[in-house]
Tab-separated table of C-alpha atoms and ligand atoms in Angstrom:
chain	number	residue	atom	x	y	z
A	1	MET	CA	30.601	28.426	8.048
A	2	GLY	CA	30.456	30.563	4.687
A	3	ARG	CA	27.489	31.546	2.913
A	4	GLY	CA	28.183	28.940	-0.091
A	5	ALA	CA	28.230	25.646	3.019
A	6	ILE	CA	24.775	26.864	4.257
A	7	VAL	CA	23.197	27.122	0.605
A	8	ARG	CA	24.768	23.872	-0.045
A	9	LEU	CA	23.480	22.258	3.178
A	10	VAL	CA	19.913	23.672	3.107
A	11	LEU	CA	20.105	22.276	-1.172
A	12	PHE	CA	20.688	18.818	0.287
A	13	GLY	CA	18.090	19.078	2.901
A	14	VAL	CA	15.713	19.418	0.626
A	15	VAL	CA	16.601	16.932	-2.323
A	16	LEU	CA	17.165	14.333	0.617
A	17	GLY	CA	13.499	15.804	2.519
A	18	LEU	CA	11.769	15.549	-0.861
A	19	GLY	CA	13.536	12.363	-1.768
A	20	ALA	CA	12.058	10.695	2.078
A	21	THR	CA	8.959	12.468	1.036
A	22	ALA	CA	8.165	10.609	-2.335
A	23	VAL	CA	8.647	7.503	-0.215
A	24	ALA	CA	6.356	7.990	2.550
A	25	LEU	CA	3.516	9.262	0.073
A	26	PHE	CA	4.036	7.300	-3.282
A	27	ILE	CA	4.294	3.604	-1.410
A	28	PRO	CA	1.014	2.684	0.034
A	29	TRP	CA	2.330	1.575	3.016
A	30	LEU	CA	-0.893	1.603	5.284
A	31	PRO	CA	-4.033	-0.663	4.716
A	32	ASP	CA	-7.170	0.874	3.651
A	33	GLN	CA	-8.663	2.890	6.123
A	34	ALA	CA	-12.383	1.962	6.937
A	35	SER	CA	-13.483	3.965	10.455
A	36	LYS	CA	-13.420	6.983	11.884
A	37	GLN	CA	-10.768	5.990	14.460
A	38	GLY	CA	-8.896	4.929	11.579
A	39	GLU	CA	-8.841	8.589	10.394
A	40	ARG	CA	-7.328	9.452	13.779
A	41	ILE	CA	-4.688	6.902	13.963
A	42	ASP	CA	-3.594	7.646	10.730
A	43	PHE	CA	-3.462	11.362	11.309
A	44	VAL	CA	-1.232	10.581	13.982
A	45	PHE	CA	0.968	8.360	11.798
A	46	TRP	CA	1.301	11.145	9.347
A	47	PHE	CA	2.616	13.600	11.823
A	48	THR	CA	5.008	11.654	13.134
A	49	THR	CA	6.455	11.026	9.746
A	50	ALA	CA	6.473	14.856	8.812
A	51	ILE	CA	8.486	15.359	11.986
A	52	CYS	CA	10.540	12.316	11.054
A	53	ILE	CA	10.944	13.368	7.344
A	54	ALA	CA	12.073	16.672	8.698
A	55	ILE	CA	15.247	15.234	11.474
A	56	PHE	CA	16.325	12.669	8.585
A	57	ALA	CA	16.739	15.804	6.160
A	58	VAL	CA	18.618	17.775	8.639
A	59	VAL	CA	20.969	14.853	9.693
A	60	ALA	CA	21.130	13.496	6.684
A	61	SER	CA	21.994	16.741	4.506
A	62	VAL	CA	25.005	17.615	7.213
A	63	ALA	CA	26.285	13.937	6.914
A	64	VAL	CA	26.653	13.929	3.073
A	65	TYR	CA	27.661	17.478	3.623
A	66	SER	CA	30.727	16.114	5.642
A	67	VAL	CA	31.446	13.415	3.527
A	68	ILE	CA	32.008	15.479	0.598
A	69	LYS	CA	33.642	18.700	1.740
A	70	PHE	CA	35.939	17.016	4.668
A	71	ARG	CA	37.522	14.011	2.539
A	72	VAL	CA	40.758	13.326	3.356
A	73	PRO	CA	43.676	11.594	0.926
A	74	PRO	CA	43.279	7.886	0.770
A	75	ASP	CA	47.023	7.764	2.798
A	76	ASP	CA	45.980	10.200	5.725
A	77	ASP	CA	45.656	8.316	8.627
A	78	SER	CA	45.912	11.185	11.517
A	79	ASP	CA	43.349	12.067	13.677
A	80	GLY	CA	40.757	14.969	13.341
A	81	LEU	CA	40.994	17.953	15.512
A	82	PRO	CA	39.768	17.614	19.224
A	83	ILE	CA	36.166	18.705	19.782
A	84	HIS	CA	35.126	20.903	22.612
A	85	GLY	CA	31.737	21.395	23.685
A	86	HIS	CA	29.317	23.815	22.213
A	87	THR	CA	26.462	24.717	25.100
A	88	GLY	CA	24.382	26.639	22.217
A	89	ILE	CA	24.288	23.781	19.839
A	90	GLU	CA	23.694	21.384	22.909
A	91	ILE	CA	20.856	23.062	24.217
A	92	VAL	CA	19.238	23.379	20.411
A	93	TRP	CA	19.638	19.558	20.419
A	94	THR	CA	17.976	19.106	23.597
A	95	VAL	CA	14.875	21.647	23.341
A	96	VAL	CA	13.794	20.651	19.515
A	97	PRO	CA	13.623	17.006	20.066
A	98	PHE	CA	11.755	17.585	23.487
A	99	LEU	CA	9.491	19.534	21.822
A	100	LEU	CA	8.621	17.252	19.103
A	101	VAL	CA	8.364	14.375	21.093
A	102	THR	CA	6.139	15.956	23.625
A	103	ALA	CA	4.073	17.323	20.653
A	104	ILE	CA	3.783	13.337	19.474
A	105	GLY	CA	2.268	12.487	22.874
A	106	VAL	CA	-0.006	15.215	23.327
A	107	VAL	CA	-1.568	14.613	20.001
A	108	SER	CA	-1.576	10.750	20.219
A	109	ALA	CA	-3.243	11.190	23.717
A	110	VAL	CA	-6.032	13.486	22.078
A	111	ALA	CA	-6.831	11.122	19.139
A	112	LEU	CA	-6.782	8.114	21.574
A	113	ALA	CA	-8.977	9.900	23.978
A	114	GLN	CA	-11.195	10.629	21.007
A	115	ASN	CA	-11.127	7.120	19.740
A	116	ASP	CA	-12.406	6.092	23.498
A	117	ASP	CA	-15.503	8.525	23.096
A	118	LEU	CA	-18.530	6.608	23.040
A	119	PRO	CA	-21.483	8.883	21.191
A	120	ASP	CA	-24.950	7.895	22.466
A	121	ASN	CA	-26.502	6.396	19.480
A	122	HIS	CA	-24.513	3.126	19.692
A	123	MET	CA	-24.822	-0.435	19.474
A	124	VAL	CA	-23.572	-3.146	21.357
A	125	VAL	CA	-21.605	-6.465	20.577
A	126	ASN	CA	-20.227	-8.633	22.677
A	127	VAL	CA	-16.964	-10.259	21.459
A	128	VAL	CA	-15.773	-13.338	23.083
A	129	GLY	CA	-12.508	-15.014	21.981
A	130	ARG	CA	-11.500	-18.712	22.414
A	131	GLN	CA	-8.983	-20.790	20.950
A	132	PHE	CA	-8.896	-20.826	18.189
A	133	THR	CA	-12.542	-18.879	17.049
A	134	TRP	CA	-14.380	-15.309	17.319
A	135	GLN	CA	-17.778	-15.767	18.636
A	136	PHE	CA	-19.962	-12.272	18.051
A	137	LEU	CA	-23.189	-11.837	20.338
A	138	TYR	CA	-25.537	-8.987	19.675
A	139	PRO	CA	-27.441	-8.424	22.737
A	140	PRO	CA	-31.085	-6.846	22.384
A	141	ALA	CA	-31.294	-2.874	22.232
A	142	ASP	CA	-33.291	-2.810	25.116
A	143	ALA	CA	-30.427	-4.768	27.439
A	144	PRO	CA	-29.750	-3.895	30.580
A	145	GLU	CA	-26.135	-2.430	31.041
A	146	ALA	CA	-23.713	-4.932	32.039
A	147	ALA	CA	-21.735	-5.002	35.369
A	148	LYS	CA	-17.986	-3.971	35.019
A	149	ASP	CA	-16.444	-7.257	34.133
A	150	GLU	CA	-19.462	-8.856	32.472
A	151	LEU	CA	-20.835	-8.997	29.341
A	152	GLU	CA	-24.379	-8.233	28.480
A	153	CYS	CA	-24.846	-11.972	27.339
A	154	ASP	CA	-24.029	-13.209	30.253
A	155	ALA	CA	-26.545	-12.371	32.108
A	156	LYS	CA	-29.357	-15.531	31.815
A	157	GLU	CA	-32.457	-13.130	30.925
A	158	VAL	CA	-30.488	-11.565	28.354
A	159	ALA	CA	-28.718	-14.628	26.822
A	160	ARG	CA	-31.792	-16.019	25.579
A	161	SER	CA	-32.234	-13.444	23.057
A	162	CYS	CA	-28.699	-12.572	22.304
A	163	LEU	CA	-27.787	-13.352	18.039
A	164	SER	CA	-24.810	-14.862	17.914
A	165	SER	CA	-22.605	-15.091	14.886
A	166	ALA	CA	-18.596	-16.399	14.090
A	167	GLN	CA	-18.645	-12.944	11.719
A	168	LEU	CA	-18.677	-9.741	12.860
A	169	HIS	CA	-21.826	-7.725	11.115
A	170	LEU	CA	-21.547	-4.157	11.349
A	171	PRO	CA	-24.055	-1.069	9.859
A	172	LEU	CA	-21.982	1.489	7.753
A	173	ASP	CA	-21.812	4.394	10.074
A	174	VAL	CA	-23.432	3.412	13.252
A	175	PRO	CA	-20.415	3.600	16.226
A	176	VAL	CA	-20.302	0.124	17.856
A	177	TYR	CA	-19.207	-0.556	21.164
A	178	LEU	CA	-17.660	-3.977	21.419
A	179	ARG	CA	-17.298	-5.080	24.977
A	180	MET	CA	-14.879	-8.574	24.863
A	181	ARG	CA	-13.689	-11.175	26.603
A	182	ALA	CA	-11.339	-14.283	26.323
A	183	ASP	CA	-12.632	-17.620	27.548
A	184	ASP	CA	-8.896	-19.181	27.917
A	185	VAL	CA	-5.973	-17.439	27.304
A	186	LEU	CA	-5.021	-14.210	26.073
A	187	HIS	CA	-5.814	-12.891	22.255
A	188	SER	CA	-6.139	-9.628	20.783
A	189	PHE	CA	-8.859	-8.173	18.296
A	190	TRP	CA	-7.636	-6.652	15.443
A	191	VAL	CA	-9.294	-5.466	12.067
A	192	PRO	CA	-6.414	-3.583	10.039
A	193	GLU	CA	-8.883	-1.300	8.218
A	194	PHE	CA	-10.358	-0.121	11.733
A	195	ARG	CA	-6.996	0.393	13.109
A	196	GLN	CA	-7.890	-0.156	16.317
A	197	LYS	CA	-6.183	-2.874	18.337
A	198	GLN	CA	-7.308	-4.251	21.531
A	199	ASP	CA	-6.492	-7.415	23.974
A	200	LEU	CA	-9.328	-10.047	25.442
A	201	VAL	CA	-8.460	-11.065	28.880
A	202	PRO	CA	-9.750	-13.778	30.900
A	203	GLY	CA	-12.060	-12.343	33.440
A	204	GLN	CA	-12.061	-9.235	32.194
A	205	VAL	CA	-14.373	-7.070	29.986
A	206	THR	CA	-12.212	-4.681	27.796
A	207	THR	CA	-13.613	-2.295	25.345
A	208	LEU	CA	-13.053	-0.901	21.932
A	209	VAL	CA	-15.345	1.649	19.784
A	210	ILE	CA	-15.136	1.785	15.946
A	211	THR	CA	-17.560	3.236	13.850
A	212	PRO	CA	-17.137	1.747	10.251
A	213	THR	CA	-17.037	4.346	7.337
A	214	LYS	CA	-16.918	2.257	4.158
A	215	VAL	CA	-19.211	-0.851	3.034
A	216	GLY	CA	-16.668	-4.109	2.476
A	217	LYS	CA	-15.490	-7.590	3.980
A	218	TYR	CA	-12.653	-7.026	6.214
A	219	GLU	CA	-10.355	-9.600	7.902
A	220	VAL	CA	-10.733	-10.129	12.144
A	221	LEU	CA	-6.761	-11.037	13.113
A	222	CYS	CA	-5.519	-12.147	16.534
A	223	THR	CA	-2.615	-10.469	16.974
A	224	GLU	CA	-1.661	-12.110	20.577
A	225	LEU	CA	0.130	-16.039	19.658
A	226	CYS	CA	-2.459	-18.161	21.671
A	227	GLY	CA	-1.599	-21.637	20.916
A	228	LEU	CA	-1.283	-23.681	17.910
A	229	GLY	CA	-4.329	-22.501	16.002
A	230	HIS	CA	-3.175	-18.748	16.414
A	231	SER	CA	-2.713	-18.188	12.684
A	232	VAL	CA	-6.188	-19.731	11.761
A	233	MET	CA	-7.901	-17.511	14.266
A	234	ARG	CA	-9.518	-15.298	12.227
A	235	ALA	CA	-13.582	-14.265	10.803
A	236	ALA	CA	-14.873	-11.791	8.861
A	237	ALA	CA	-15.788	-8.117	9.334
A	238	ILE	CA	-18.760	-7.351	7.105
A	239	VAL	CA	-19.812	-3.688	6.807
A	240	SER	CA	-22.802	-3.045	5.204
A	241	SER	CA	-25.688	-0.908	4.572
A	242	ARG	CA	-28.211	-0.394	7.687
A	243	ALA	CA	-30.945	-1.966	5.113
A	244	ASP	CA	-28.428	-4.833	4.665
A	245	PHE	CA	-27.626	-5.218	8.199
A	246	ASP	CA	-31.081	-5.048	9.127
A	247	THR	CA	-32.000	-8.353	6.620
A	248	TRP	CA	-29.374	-10.327	7.808
A	249	LYS	CA	-29.827	-9.788	11.152
A	250	ALA	CA	-33.358	-10.875	10.710
A	251	GLY	CA	-32.341	-13.563	8.638
A	252	ILE	CA	-30.272	-15.350	12.020
A	253	GLU	CA	-33.227	-14.268	14.324
A	254	LYS	CA	-35.178	-16.855	11.939
A	255	GLN	CA	-32.606	-19.431	11.913
A	256	ALA	CA	-31.894	-19.174	15.680
A	257	ALA	CA	-35.544	-19.463	16.374
A	258	GLY	CA	-36.058	-22.579	13.717
A	259	GLY	CA	-36.050	-25.881	14.828
A	260	GLY	CA	-35.125	-28.435	11.559
A	261	LYS	CA	-31.549	-26.147	10.393
A	262	GLY	CA	-30.775	-25.223	14.203
A	263	GLY	CA	-27.921	-27.664	14.208
A	264	LYS	CA	-26.331	-26.176	11.139
A	265	ALA	CA	-26.541	-22.413	12.843
A	266	VAL	CA	-25.346	-23.505	16.150
A	267	PHE	CA	-21.717	-25.182	13.936
A	268	ALA	CA	-21.759	-21.689	12.499
A	269	SER	CA	-22.358	-19.319	15.175
A	270	ASN	CA	-19.575	-21.099	17.670
A	271	GLY	CA	-16.611	-21.214	14.806
A	272	CYS	CA	-16.518	-24.692	14.738
A	273	ALA	CA	-15.673	-24.311	11.146
A	274	SER	CA	-12.875	-22.239	11.723
A	275	CYS	CA	-10.515	-25.668	13.172
A	276	HIS	CA	-12.728	-28.689	11.427
A	277	THR	CA	-13.445	-29.767	8.381
A	278	LEU	CA	-17.342	-30.875	7.702
A	279	THR	CA	-18.400	-30.885	3.780
A	280	ALA	CA	-21.815	-30.677	4.582
A	281	ALA	CA	-21.039	-26.842	6.320
A	282	GLY	CA	-18.202	-25.760	3.920
A	283	ALA	CA	-15.886	-25.799	6.958
A	284	LYS	CA	-12.407	-26.383	5.935
A	285	GLY	CA	-10.311	-26.055	9.025
A	286	THR	CA	-7.501	-28.334	9.855
A	287	VAL	CA	-6.455	-27.436	13.477
A	288	GLY	CA	-8.995	-30.357	14.943
A	289	PRO	CA	-10.010	-33.591	13.492
A	290	ASN	CA	-11.791	-34.112	10.009
A	291	LEU	CA	-15.302	-33.911	10.932
A	292	ASP	CA	-16.182	-36.027	7.617
A	293	GLU	CA	-14.794	-38.863	9.184
A	294	LEU	CA	-16.795	-38.735	12.551
A	295	PRO	CA	-18.174	-42.207	11.706
A	296	GLN	CA	-14.949	-44.177	11.233
A	297	ALA	CA	-13.587	-42.353	14.746
A	298	ALA	CA	-16.693	-43.636	16.493
A	299	LYS	CA	-16.241	-47.048	15.136
A	300	THR	CA	-12.800	-46.716	16.107
A	301	ALA	CA	-13.469	-45.634	19.706
A	302	GLY	CA	-15.965	-48.481	20.115
A	303	LYS	CA	-19.088	-46.053	20.550
A	304	PRO	CA	-22.296	-45.574	18.622
A	305	LEU	CA	-22.030	-42.572	16.439
A	306	GLU	CA	-24.386	-40.013	18.229
A	307	ALA	CA	-23.325	-41.068	21.740
A	308	PHE	CA	-19.419	-40.453	20.207
A	309	VAL	CA	-19.872	-36.897	19.123
A	310	ARG	CA	-22.240	-35.830	21.854
A	311	GLN	CA	-18.700	-37.101	24.075
A	312	SER	CA	-16.567	-35.367	21.986
A	313	ILE	CA	-18.431	-32.187	22.247
A	314	VAL	CA	-18.603	-32.089	25.766
A	315	GLU	CA	-16.023	-34.015	27.092
A	316	PRO	CA	-13.036	-33.522	24.090
A	317	ASP	CA	-10.455	-35.373	26.136
A	318	ALA	CA	-12.476	-38.485	26.379
A	319	TYR	CA	-11.298	-39.889	23.409
A	320	VAL	CA	-8.411	-37.984	20.956
A	321	ALA	CA	-8.211	-39.095	17.275
A	322	LYS	CA	-4.534	-39.720	16.391
A	323	GLY	CA	-2.460	-36.975	15.321
A	324	PHE	CA	-4.431	-34.514	17.501
A	325	SER	CA	-3.384	-33.503	21.212
A	326	LYS	CA	-5.544	-33.250	24.339
A	327	GLY	CA	-6.271	-29.882	25.511
A	328	VAL	CA	-6.605	-27.915	22.379
A	329	MET	CA	-10.086	-28.198	21.920
A	330	LEU	CA	-12.035	-26.384	24.335
A	331	LYS	CA	-13.944	-27.458	27.243
A	332	THR	CA	-16.499	-25.235	27.393
A	333	PHE	CA	-18.735	-26.090	24.822
A	334	ALA	CA	-20.596	-28.360	27.228
A	335	THR	CA	-22.077	-25.397	28.599
A	336	LEU	CA	-24.144	-25.213	25.213
A	337	PRO	CA	-27.723	-25.230	25.922
A	338	LYS	CA	-29.190	-28.272	25.921
A	339	GLU	CA	-31.633	-27.652	22.893
A	340	GLN	CA	-28.653	-26.358	20.712
A	341	LEU	CA	-26.103	-28.858	22.147
A	342	ASP	CA	-29.332	-31.701	21.023
A	343	ALA	CA	-29.387	-29.604	17.607
A	344	LEU	CA	-25.301	-29.734	16.868
A	345	VAL	CA	-25.495	-33.844	17.577
A	346	GLN	CA	-28.023	-34.227	14.983
A	347	TYR	CA	-26.561	-32.398	12.919
A	348	LEU	CA	-23.153	-33.830	12.407
A	349	VAL	CA	-24.427	-37.086	12.861
A	350	ASP	CA	-27.217	-36.469	10.063
A	351	SER	CA	-24.467	-34.593	7.662
A	352	THR	CA	-21.817	-37.617	8.276
A	353	LYS	CA	-23.777	-40.406	8.231
A	354	GLY	CA	-23.682	-40.978	4.379
A	355	GLY	CA	-19.965	-40.888	4.117
A	356	GLY	CA	-18.834	-43.282	6.817
A	357	SER	CA	-18.096	-46.639	6.241
A	358	ARG	CA	-19.852	-48.867	8.630
B	401	CUA	CU1	-6.240	-15.869	19.350
B	401	CUA	CU2	-4.028	-15.686	18.756
């Protein structure tokens, strides 16, 4: 190969490589980055991308060069010369990819190991996934360590002082240890801005460490097809300053202790809003029946409103509204503590009474 050919190959390689680099850098491919673990994931992403661009530049420059240099006239149908092996080239194209893939493997393994690292000053949050809601439970700081496949808030003594929320609130720069479980089928926890992703499995506790680095409101997505309401199985992840977080926490502590507004809190913290519409709570879900129409439904079922509401929560398949299916609503609400269930029933009765035709 002459010097001219090498110069041209290198030139093509540089131009194509720069083009690919521009595409990689100037198009915003990734969502915002809002966690320490995300920084490491992004490093692996860019490390791999850089290698890909280098390989692309080499392959594309040879291809473009060959298309120009070895072009035959349109009426030339003859075959090219047969090609024999070239041991030198074969060694190069085996060893170089081997080294690159090994490097990607090592860099990924180190990043993932660092991302699993749990600093001592962490905070624990229990995450429960159900068709089709998220529940976030905050055990007290002094809660005893839970067994391997149990959540802190499963323990009876702890459960009473666990705070429950349908949104994931996190303080800035505090490592949070998510201990997660599904109550029915597989779900998967993902906040794109945090990058970390983890399945929730019934009967098992899976974990994830996240250290939020940016104040903001992000979306928690379920990324495991889990049934009819999979696409609406979302919640907010709200990262705020430590002071704002403490204010929020004190607020729900008060709400949990207070009696009168208790039902509304139970409605909110159990994620009812993600499946049901209820004007009084500002809920707009459409997976399940519209709760504003409870009085009419009770009438159709031939039951007094309060008894009907209670039955529909603890025994959802006893009466299924027209247009909906059995087995979609969870039966686990039967295990709500009695005071919470009473408060929820009262709240639903009170907030729909006015709207119903009776
Ligand atoms: Cu839960 Cu998809």
